[in-house]
GROMACS .gro file of C-alpha atoms in nm:
model
  431
    1MET     CA    1  -0.235   1.374  16.914
    2LYS     CA    2  -0.469   1.088  16.753
    3THR     CA    3  -0.576   1.026  17.170
    4VAL     CA    4  -0.658   1.382  17.209
    5MET     CA    5  -0.778   1.420  16.923
    6PHE     CA    6  -1.078   1.147  17.009
    7TRP     CA    7  -1.125   1.310  17.381
    8CYS     CA    8  -1.217   1.636  17.217
    9LEU     CA    9  -1.434   1.500  17.028
   10GLU     CA   10  -1.606   1.379  17.243
   11GLU     CA   11  -1.641   1.726  17.433
   12LYS     CA   12  -1.733   1.946  17.148
   13SER     CA   13  -1.970   1.918  16.872
   14GLU     CA   14  -1.985   1.820  16.523
   15LYS     CA   15  -2.077   2.223  16.440
   16LEU     CA   16  -1.715   2.322  16.581
   17TRP     CA   17  -1.591   2.107  16.346
   18GLN     CA   18  -1.538   2.310  16.034
   19SER     CA   19  -1.258   2.455  15.813
   20SER     CA   20  -1.417   2.830  15.922
   21THR     CA   21  -1.292   2.733  16.289
   22LEU     CA   22  -0.937   2.605  16.218
   23ILE     CA   23  -0.749   2.780  16.429
   24PHE     CA   24  -0.972   2.728  16.706
   25CYS     CA   25  -1.031   2.383  16.697
   26VAL     CA   26  -0.603   2.365  16.652
   27CYS     CA   27  -0.590   2.512  16.983
   28PHE     CA   28  -0.837   2.332  17.177
   29CYS     CA   29  -0.644   1.995  17.071
   30ILE     CA   30  -0.279   2.222  17.223
   31SER     CA   31  -0.477   2.338  17.496
   32LYS     CA   32  -0.643   1.962  17.602
   33LEU     CA   33  -0.228   1.785  17.575
   34LYS     CA   34  -0.168   2.059  17.765
   35SER     CA   35  -0.421   1.939  18.087
   36PHE     CA   36  -0.290   1.554  17.987
   37VAL     CA   37   0.046   1.656  18.033
   38GLU     CA   38   0.009   1.833  18.368
   39LYS     CA   39  -0.182   1.530  18.528
   40ARG     CA   40   0.143   1.336  18.319
   41PHE     CA   41  -0.180   1.085  18.203
   42LEU     CA   42  -0.323   1.055  17.903
   43PRO     CA   43  -0.593   0.746  17.929
   44ASN     CA   44  -0.641   0.551  17.587
   45TYR     CA   45  -0.924   0.586  17.390
   46PHE     CA   46  -1.040   0.250  17.397
   47ILE     CA   47  -0.914   0.131  17.797
   48ARG     CA   48  -0.971   0.416  17.987
   49LYS     CA   49  -0.725   0.345  18.323
   50ARG     CA   50  -0.441   0.245  18.079
   51ASN     CA   51  -0.173   0.594  18.050
   52GLN     CA   52  -0.050   0.672  17.699
   53PHE     CA   53   0.211   0.824  17.837
   54ILE     CA   54   0.539   0.575  17.992
   55LEU     CA   55   0.630   0.780  18.302
   56SER     CA   56   0.984   0.663  18.320
   57GLU     CA   57   1.020   0.852  18.024
   58LEU     CA   58   0.811   1.181  18.088
   59THR     CA   59   1.035   1.313  18.382
   60ARG     CA   60   0.939   1.607  18.566
   61ASN     CA   61   1.211   1.828  18.402
   62ILE     CA   62   1.060   1.733  18.011
   63GLN     CA   63   0.726   1.817  18.150
   64ILE     CA   64   0.772   2.184  18.270
   65LYS     CA   65   0.952   2.190  17.940
   66ILE     CA   66   0.668   2.076  17.727
   67VAL     CA   67   0.364   2.235  17.933
   68GLN     CA   68   0.600   2.539  17.802
   69CYS     CA   69   0.614   2.539  17.451
   70LEU     CA   70   0.236   2.453  17.479
   71ASP     CA   71   0.150   2.739  17.667
   72SER     CA   72   0.431   3.019  17.419
   73PHE     CA   73   0.195   2.790  17.091
   74LEU     CA   74  -0.147   2.937  17.309
   75LYS     CA   75  -0.063   3.252  17.358
   76ASP     CA   76   0.125   3.349  16.878
   77PRO     CA   77  -0.104   2.971  16.770
   78THR     CA   78  -0.040   3.193  16.412
   79ALA     CA   79   0.374   3.270  16.433
   80SER     CA   80   0.354   2.857  16.622
   81ILE     CA   81   0.176   2.737  16.350
   82SER     CA   82   0.482   2.922  16.114
   83LEU     CA   83   0.765   2.755  16.266
   84ILE     CA   84   0.544   2.397  16.267
   85LEU     CA   85   0.459   2.417  15.880
   86PRO     CA   86   0.751   2.709  15.670
   87THR     CA   87   0.477   2.720  15.402
   88TYR     CA   88   0.223   2.893  15.681
   89LYS     CA   89   0.492   3.179  15.737
   90VAL     CA   90   0.348   3.387  15.453
   91TYR     CA   91   0.013   3.437  15.617
   92GLN     CA   92   0.200   3.491  15.998
   93ASN     CA   93   0.078   3.863  15.955
   94THR     CA   94  -0.290   3.774  15.810
   95PRO     CA   95  -0.547   3.915  16.013
   96ARG     CA   96  -0.722   3.574  16.106
   97VAL     CA   97  -1.040   3.619  15.951
   98LEU     CA   98  -0.829   3.588  15.623
   99LEU     CA   99  -0.681   3.308  15.716
  100ASN     CA  100  -0.969   3.110  15.782
  101ARG     CA  101  -1.095   3.243  15.391
  102ILE     CA  102  -0.758   3.154  15.286
  103SER     CA  103  -0.789   2.785  15.467
  104GLN     CA  104  -1.116   2.721  15.288
  105GLU     CA  105  -0.984   2.817  14.928
  106ARG     CA  106  -0.673   2.583  15.031
  107LEU     CA  107  -0.920   2.296  15.101
  108ILE     CA  108  -1.165   2.396  14.773
  109GLU     CA  109  -0.805   2.360  14.548
  110ASN     CA  110  -0.672   2.055  14.738
  111TRP     CA  111  -1.038   1.882  14.652
  112LEU     CA  112  -1.055   1.959  14.292
  113ARG     CA  113  -0.688   1.835  14.293
  114LEU     CA  114  -0.757   1.555  14.446
  115ARG     CA  115  -1.104   1.439  14.260
  116VAL     CA  116  -0.916   1.531  13.931
  117PHE     CA  117  -0.671   1.239  14.054
  118ILE     CA  118  -0.915   0.970  14.129
  119ALA     CA  119  -1.100   1.010  13.806
  120GLN     CA  120  -0.739   0.918  13.644
  121GLN     CA  121  -0.669   0.685  13.865
  122TYR     CA  122  -1.028   0.516  13.757
  123HIS     CA  123  -0.972   0.593  13.440
  124ALA     CA  124  -0.701   0.398  13.306
  125PRO     CA  125  -0.765   0.012  13.525
  126ALA     CA  126  -1.151   0.097  13.505
  127GLY     CA  127  -1.242  -0.064  13.168
  128CYS     CA  128  -0.933  -0.362  13.147
  129GLU     CA  129  -1.033  -0.484  13.481
  130PHE     CA  130  -1.385  -0.482  13.401
  131TRP     CA  131  -1.321  -0.701  13.098
  132LYS     CA  132  -1.218  -0.970  13.283
  133LEU     CA  133  -1.528  -1.070  13.364
  134TYR     CA  134  -1.613  -1.181  13.032
  135ASP     CA  135  -1.574  -1.570  12.952
  136GLY     CA  136  -1.591  -1.639  12.622
  137TYR     CA  137  -1.979  -1.634  12.457
  138ASN     CA  138  -2.201  -1.799  12.762
  139ILE     CA  139  -2.355  -1.535  12.789
  140ASN     CA  140  -2.607  -1.619  13.126
  141LYS     CA  141  -2.244  -1.719  13.303
  142ILE     CA  142  -2.126  -1.371  13.262
  143LEU     CA  143  -2.405  -1.160  13.371
  144LEU     CA  144  -2.361  -1.390  13.754
  145ARG     CA  145  -2.021  -1.333  13.713
  146CYS     CA  146  -2.125  -0.908  13.668
  147HIS     CA  147  -2.412  -1.001  13.956
  148GLU     CA  148  -2.183  -1.037  14.156
  149VAL     CA  149  -1.924  -0.824  14.106
  150LEU     CA  150  -2.203  -0.570  14.110
  151GLU     CA  151  -2.254  -0.687  14.471
  152LYS     CA  152  -1.928  -0.629  14.583
  153LEU     CA  153  -1.899  -0.284  14.458
  154LYS     CA  154  -2.158  -0.119  14.718
  155THR     CA  155  -1.908  -0.160  14.943
  156VAL     CA  156  -1.635   0.036  14.810
  157SER     CA  157  -1.594   0.452  14.790
  158TYR     CA  158  -1.610   0.603  14.468
  159ALA     CA  159  -1.707   0.349  14.290
  160GLN     CA  160  -2.014   0.484  14.064
  161PRO     CA  161  -1.883   0.501  13.754
  162PHE     CA  162  -1.764   0.151  13.751
  163VAL     CA  163  -2.062   0.017  13.878
  164LYS     CA  164  -2.206   0.294  13.559
  165ILE     CA  165  -2.024   0.079  13.302
  166LEU     CA  166  -2.090  -0.327  13.422
  167GLN     CA  167  -2.439  -0.219  13.409
  168ASN     CA  168  -2.470  -0.084  13.094
  169CYS     CA  169  -2.269  -0.410  12.931
  170MET     CA  170  -2.566  -0.627  13.114
  171GLY     CA  171  -2.765  -0.438  12.962
  172VAL     CA  172  -2.624  -0.503  12.607
  173LEU     CA  173  -2.656  -0.919  12.728
  174GLN     CA  174  -3.032  -0.829  12.847
  175TYR     CA  175  -3.057  -0.718  12.502
  176VAL     CA  176  -2.867  -1.012  12.310
  177LEU     CA  177  -3.045  -1.278  12.476
  178LEU     CA  178  -3.366  -1.066  12.424
  179MET     CA  179  -3.268  -1.075  11.990
  180LYS     CA  180  -3.254  -1.407  12.091
  181GLU     CA  181  -3.519  -1.500  12.253
  182LYS     CA  182  -3.709  -1.272  11.992
  183GLN     CA  183  -3.606  -1.566  11.727
  184THR     CA  184  -3.861  -1.824  11.936
  185PHE     CA  185  -4.192  -1.561  12.019
  186ALA     CA  186  -4.305  -1.349  11.799
  187CYS     CA  187  -4.355  -1.105  12.110
  188THR     CA  188  -4.120  -0.986  12.344
  189LYS     CA  189  -4.339  -0.672  12.504
  190HIS     CA  190  -4.347  -0.854  12.841
  191SER     CA  191  -4.026  -1.027  12.835
  192ILE     CA  192  -3.854  -0.971  13.169
  193ASN     CA  193  -3.517  -1.001  12.912
  194ARG     CA  194  -3.701  -0.678  12.730
  195ARG     CA  195  -3.773  -0.549  13.127
  196LYS     CA  196  -3.390  -0.624  13.241
  197TYR     CA  197  -3.239  -0.443  12.971
  198THR     CA  198  -3.443  -0.163  12.995
  199ASN     CA  199  -3.390  -0.156  13.359
  200PHE     CA  200  -3.011  -0.186  13.296
  201MET     CA  201  -2.986   0.085  13.034
  202GLU     CA  202  -3.186   0.363  13.185
  203LEU     CA  203  -2.917   0.315  13.507
  204SER     CA  204  -2.620   0.309  13.379
  205PHE     CA  205  -2.744   0.629  13.132
  206ALA     CA  206  -2.607   0.913  13.381
  207GLY     CA  207  -2.287   0.783  13.333
  208GLU     CA  208  -1.969   0.890  13.059
  209VAL     CA  209  -2.106   1.026  12.791
  210THR     CA  210  -1.874   0.795  12.481
  211ASN     CA  211  -1.831   0.415  12.574
  212THR     CA  212  -2.176   0.420  12.783
  213ASN     CA  213  -2.403   0.599  12.549
  214LEU     CA  214  -2.303   0.473  12.196
  215ARG     CA  215  -2.377   0.113  12.383
  216ILE     CA  216  -2.626   0.244  12.445
  217ALA     CA  217  -2.715   0.418  12.084
  218THR     CA  218  -2.571   0.018  11.964
  219CYS     CA  219  -2.880  -0.125  12.136
  220TYR     CA  220  -3.170   0.138  12.070
  221LEU     CA  221  -3.081   0.131  11.650
  222ASP     CA  222  -3.102  -0.263  11.656
  223ASP     CA  223  -3.462  -0.194  11.853
  224GLY     CA  224  -3.585   0.067  11.609
  225VAL     CA  225  -3.568   0.328  11.886
  226THR     CA  226  -3.454   0.642  11.636
  227GLU     CA  227  -3.575   0.923  11.782
  228ASP     CA  228  -3.403   0.850  12.114
  229CYS     CA  229  -3.076   0.681  11.949
  230LEU     CA  230  -2.994   0.986  11.771
  231LYS     CA  231  -3.065   1.211  12.062
  232ILE     CA  232  -2.786   1.010  12.196
  233ILE     CA  233  -2.582   0.983  11.943
  234GLN     CA  234  -2.625   1.414  11.948
  235THR     CA  235  -2.429   1.397  12.241
  236VAL     CA  236  -2.117   1.227  12.106
  237THR     CA  237  -2.085   1.376  11.751
  238GLY     CA  238  -2.254   1.722  11.807
  239GLN     CA  239  -1.835   1.860  12.022
  240THR     CA  240  -1.619   1.770  11.684
  241ASN     CA  241  -1.360   1.992  11.861
  242ARG     CA  242  -1.363   1.735  12.160
  243PHE     CA  243  -1.202   1.447  11.992
  244LYS     CA  244  -0.866   1.733  11.841
  245VAL     CA  245  -0.769   1.795  12.156
  246ASN     CA  246  -0.534   1.589  12.416
  247TYR     CA  247  -0.749   1.536  12.670
  248LYS     CA  248  -0.477   1.507  12.940
  249GLN     CA  249  -0.357   1.895  12.854
  250HIS     CA  250  -0.727   1.948  12.822
  251VAL     CA  251  -0.811   1.850  13.125
  252ILE     CA  252  -0.546   2.039  13.356
  253GLN     CA  253  -0.620   2.324  13.153
  254LYS     CA  254  -0.929   2.388  13.266
  255LEU     CA  255  -0.825   2.281  13.644
  256ASN     CA  256  -0.575   2.559  13.634
  257ARG     CA  257  -0.829   2.808  13.476
  258ALA     CA  258  -1.137   2.729  13.720
  259ILE     CA  259  -0.848   2.749  14.030
  260GLU     CA  260  -0.706   3.074  13.853
  261ASP     CA  261  -1.075   3.245  13.800
  262PHE     CA  262  -1.173   3.135  14.179
  263GLN     CA  263  -0.827   3.324  14.286
  264ASN     CA  264  -0.947   3.625  14.142
  265MET     CA  265  -1.296   3.631  14.241
  266GLU     CA  266  -1.417   3.972  14.471
  267PRO     CA  267  -1.420   3.877  14.809
  268ILE     CA  268  -1.811   3.878  14.844
  269CYS     CA  269  -1.845   3.677  14.552
  270LYS     CA  270  -1.573   3.441  14.684
  271ASP     CA  271  -1.780   3.415  15.025
  272THR     CA  272  -2.082   3.314  14.816
  273GLU     CA  273  -1.872   3.134  14.626
  274ILE     CA  274  -1.682   2.908  14.905
  275GLU     CA  275  -2.010   2.888  15.131
  276MET     CA  276  -2.140   2.665  14.796
  277TYR     CA  277  -1.804   2.422  14.758
  278ASN     CA  278  -1.857   2.327  15.139
  279ARG     CA  279  -2.226   2.211  15.071
  280ILE     CA  280  -2.081   2.023  14.730
  281ILE     CA  281  -1.794   1.894  14.925
  282ARG     CA  282  -1.959   1.776  15.229
  283LYS     CA  283  -2.189   1.600  14.991
  284ASP     CA  284  -1.918   1.430  14.798
  285LEU     CA  285  -1.754   1.314  15.065
  286THR     CA  286  -2.096   1.141  15.235
  287ASP     CA  287  -2.187   0.979  14.888
  288GLN     CA  288  -1.870   0.897  14.720
  289ASP     CA  289  -2.051   0.938  14.398
  290PRO     CA  290  -1.908   1.177  14.139
  291TYR     CA  291  -2.264   1.187  13.913
  292LYS     CA  292  -2.426   1.280  14.273
  293THR     CA  293  -2.175   1.597  14.286
  294ILE     CA  294  -2.265   1.700  13.927
  295GLU     CA  295  -2.610   1.748  14.023
  296GLU     CA  296  -2.583   1.907  14.281
  297PHE     CA  297  -2.356   2.150  14.082
  298GLU     CA  298  -2.650   2.153  13.822
  299ILE     CA  299  -2.896   2.177  14.062
  300MET     CA  300  -2.732   2.514  14.218
  301LYS     CA  301  -2.649   2.640  13.815
  302LYS     CA  302  -3.064   2.599  13.766
  303THR     CA  303  -3.062   2.878  14.089
  304GLY     CA  304  -2.814   3.130  13.849
  305ASN     CA  305  -2.544   3.026  14.092
  306CYS     CA  306  -2.254   2.861  13.848
  307VAL     CA  307  -1.947   2.722  14.081
  308GLY     CA  308  -1.631   2.695  13.898
  309GLY     CA  309  -1.585   2.359  13.936
  310TYR     CA  310  -1.873   2.180  13.773
  311ASP     CA  311  -1.673   2.203  13.390
  312VAL     CA  312  -1.421   2.010  13.544
  313PHE     CA  313  -1.599   1.773  13.722
  314ASN     CA  314  -1.808   1.717  13.430
  315LEU     CA  315  -1.525   1.684  13.190
  316ILE     CA  316  -1.324   1.401  13.399
  317TRP     CA  317  -1.616   1.232  13.516
  318LYS     CA  318  -1.927   1.202  13.197
  319GLN     CA  319  -1.728   1.396  12.985
  320PHE     CA  320  -1.437   1.122  12.907
  321TRP     CA  321  -1.328   1.004  12.645
  322PHE     CA  322  -1.339   0.634  12.620
  323ASP     CA  323  -1.375   0.453  12.276
  324VAL     CA  324  -1.664   0.288  12.291
  325THR     CA  325  -1.581  -0.113  12.354
  326PHE     CA  326  -1.753  -0.438  12.296
  327MET     CA  327  -1.666  -0.801  12.389
  328PRO     CA  328  -1.749  -1.091  12.136
  329ALA     CA  329  -2.027  -1.183  12.352
  330GLU     CA  330  -2.249  -0.861  12.209
  331LEU     CA  331  -2.132  -0.936  11.854
  332PRO     CA  332  -2.574  -0.966  11.793
  333VAL     CA  333  -2.649  -0.599  11.831
  334LEU     CA  334  -2.337  -0.454  11.643
  335PRO     CA  335  -2.376  -0.306  11.343
  336LYS     CA  336  -2.259  -0.485  11.052
  337PRO     CA  337  -1.925  -0.270  10.971
  338ALA     CA  338  -1.841  -0.262  11.266
  339ALA     CA  339  -1.955  -0.642  11.346
  340LEU     CA  340  -1.690  -0.760  11.034
  341GLU     CA  341  -1.438  -0.615  11.251
  342LEU     CA  342  -1.466  -0.885  11.489
  343CYS     CA  343  -1.481  -1.143  11.244
  344ILE     CA  344  -1.146  -1.096  11.119
  345ASP     CA  345  -1.013  -1.234  11.414
  346ASN     CA  346  -1.179  -1.448  11.623
  347SER     CA  347  -0.967  -1.426  11.868
  348GLN     CA  348  -1.003  -1.081  11.973
  349GLN     CA  349  -1.142  -1.056  12.320
  350LYS     CA  350  -1.306  -0.686  12.260
  351ILE     CA  351  -1.234  -0.488  12.038
  352SER     CA  352  -1.274  -0.070  12.039
  353PHE     CA  353  -1.373   0.242  11.782
  354HIS     CA  354  -1.305   0.532  11.809
  355PRO     CA  355  -1.626   0.697  11.967
  356PHE     CA  356  -1.672   1.046  11.762
  357LEU     CA  357  -1.667   0.767  11.461
  358TYR     CA  358  -1.855   0.488  11.528
  359GLY     CA  359  -2.130   0.780  11.645
  360LEU     CA  360  -2.090   0.926  11.340
  361LEU     CA  361  -2.140   0.530  11.216
  362LEU     CA  362  -2.486   0.539  11.420
  363LYS     CA  363  -2.574   0.865  11.288
  364PHE     CA  364  -2.608   0.737  10.912
  365LEU     CA  365  -2.754   0.400  10.984
  366CYS     CA  366  -2.997   0.574  11.152
  367TYR     CA  367  -3.108   0.821  10.897
  368THR     CA  368  -3.087   0.511  10.629
  369ARG     CA  369  -3.284   0.304  10.813
  370ASN     CA  370  -3.528   0.625  10.902
  371GLY     CA  371  -3.576   0.698  10.502
  372SER     CA  372  -3.397   1.004  10.601
  373ILE     CA  373  -3.283   1.222  10.264
  374LYS     CA  374  -2.910   1.159  10.086
  375LEU     CA  375  -2.787   1.485  10.192
  376TYR     CA  376  -2.760   1.379  10.556
  377LYS     CA  377  -2.611   1.132  10.492
  378ASP     CA  378  -2.382   1.256  10.271
  379GLU     CA  379  -2.311   1.514  10.482
  380VAL     CA  380  -2.277   1.212  10.739
  381ILE     CA  381  -2.010   1.057  10.569
  382GLU     CA  382  -1.839   1.383  10.475
  383ILE     CA  383  -1.773   1.427  10.842
  384MET     CA  384  -1.640   1.096  10.868
  385LYS     CA  385  -1.414   1.198  10.586
  386ILE     CA  386  -1.290   1.534  10.760
  387CYS     CA  387  -1.218   1.343  11.120
  388ILE     CA  388  -1.002   1.047  10.973
  389SER     CA  389  -0.789   1.313  10.748
  390VAL     CA  390  -0.694   1.509  11.128
  391MET     CA  391  -0.634   1.220  11.326
  392PRO     CA  392  -0.325   1.222  11.439
  393ASP     CA  393  -0.027   0.869  11.301
  394GLU     CA  394  -0.077   0.736  11.590
  395GLN     CA  395  -0.449   0.643  11.637
  396GLN     CA  396  -0.348   0.447  11.263
  397TYR     CA  397  -0.526   0.141  11.389
  398GLN     CA  398  -0.838   0.353  11.482
  399LYS     CA  399  -0.771   0.513  11.174
  400CYS     CA  400  -0.838   0.201  10.917
  401LYS     CA  401  -1.113   0.058  11.084
  402GLY     CA  402  -1.289   0.481  11.015
  403ILE     CA  403  -1.159   0.428  10.671
  404ASN     CA  404  -1.374   0.071  10.637
  405PHE     CA  405  -1.692   0.248  10.808
  406VAL     CA  406  -1.667   0.535  10.532
  407THR     CA  407  -1.619   0.259  10.278
  408TYR     CA  408  -1.935   0.087  10.369
  409CYS     CA  409  -2.185   0.414  10.388
  410CYS     CA  410  -2.022   0.485  10.027
  411CYS     CA  411  -2.213   0.126   9.905
  412VAL     CA  412  -2.470   0.164  10.089
  413GLN     CA  413  -2.498   0.491   9.911
  414LYS     CA  414  -2.420   0.338   9.602
  415ASP     CA  415  -2.052   0.533   9.581
  416TYR     CA  416  -1.888   0.238   9.458
  417SER     CA  417  -1.611   0.430   9.280
  418THR     CA  418  -1.543   0.588   9.630
  419ALA     CA  419  -1.585   0.268   9.824
  420CYS     CA  420  -1.264   0.157   9.575
  421ARG     CA  421  -1.094   0.460   9.657
  422TYR     CA  422  -1.067   0.385  10.022
  423VAL     CA  423  -1.059   0.003   9.965
  424LEU     CA  424  -0.734   0.065   9.847
  425ILE     CA  425  -0.584   0.321  10.074
  426ILE     CA  426  -0.651   0.040  10.340
  427ARG     CA  427  -0.453  -0.162  10.155
  428LEU     CA  428  -0.235   0.050  10.048
  429SER     CA  429  -0.170   0.127  10.440
  430ALA     CA  430  -0.153  -0.279  10.538
  431CYS     CA  431   0.184  -0.270  10.293
   0.00000   0.00000   0.00000
């Protein structure tokens, strides 16, 4: 059948091979197979004189029976497919036009489920595999290893999320080199390290909004780019409820709701939606880049359409809730309370912070360095306290880090009484 398919592709243009003409395509392949059986010769696609049939096995009796079966199939394709595929029996009396629409619906649903599955497979190992590139504190050596991996990833399909993390980490490392350069040279405005740091940050900005964005905000805070820093932080801290739900359940609920809404659409609306999905799917299969697919969704939103899968796609690729993670080599850019976490145990190869709490810490420091009124800073501390109070027990480790942040912020505000109370809570937790 694979060889038959090759020969069929030779005869018909690309326009034929669409989900909307699925039944016709199947029938065309079956009729082609029938003609080969009748001749008792199926040429190998690459060595055309070679017969794929073993003639001693394809006896005259078997040949006649096969031709009869294929004839029967072609006379009533729908009924025949229902024999081959039991689930197809449900649709055996369905008009062909409606059947084509159903097949397209299934294609769209399966594509969405597959992309969610790919995202889940990616998110689990991606970070762990990447951190293996770090080799102590030798930043130039780490950057060299990152460049090598970046080149290899160009040939890997659907590798863009991994590329974004890689570019982001390279940006932070280039910024650390820039800070070292500043110690020697007063002006680094035209520094190569500054240009590289800025370039990598811009490239990675289209990635997911927790780990990647908060690492960019950390460098911006250290570099005095206050306004941009606050904008980035807001993308994480502006959605408090996101961090109070089970992420996996949230994804499943969104996916099921999107598919259910799609199934319940009016036929006219559904035809339009299918047409838009087909365009998105074709581009997705070509580009193999989830961020470009999200851009396609957003273009359609701007034209007044809102394809149902946008929220699902955006959630699994851009709003995934990574903890924000740093290496010891990146220690110079971390805010003091976060940096101290690394100093506690020098054997740590990486350290992670709860994205919402870390984002609030950066916001507090932005307000402090910008000379904002005390009310703004107090409000951030209160949100921190609420977040810590609702964190589940299994996040006890992140809870303690959050308490450290609150303690530090209270000290900056000269609220030593509250700071002491939180230090006591940490000590009791440790006991």
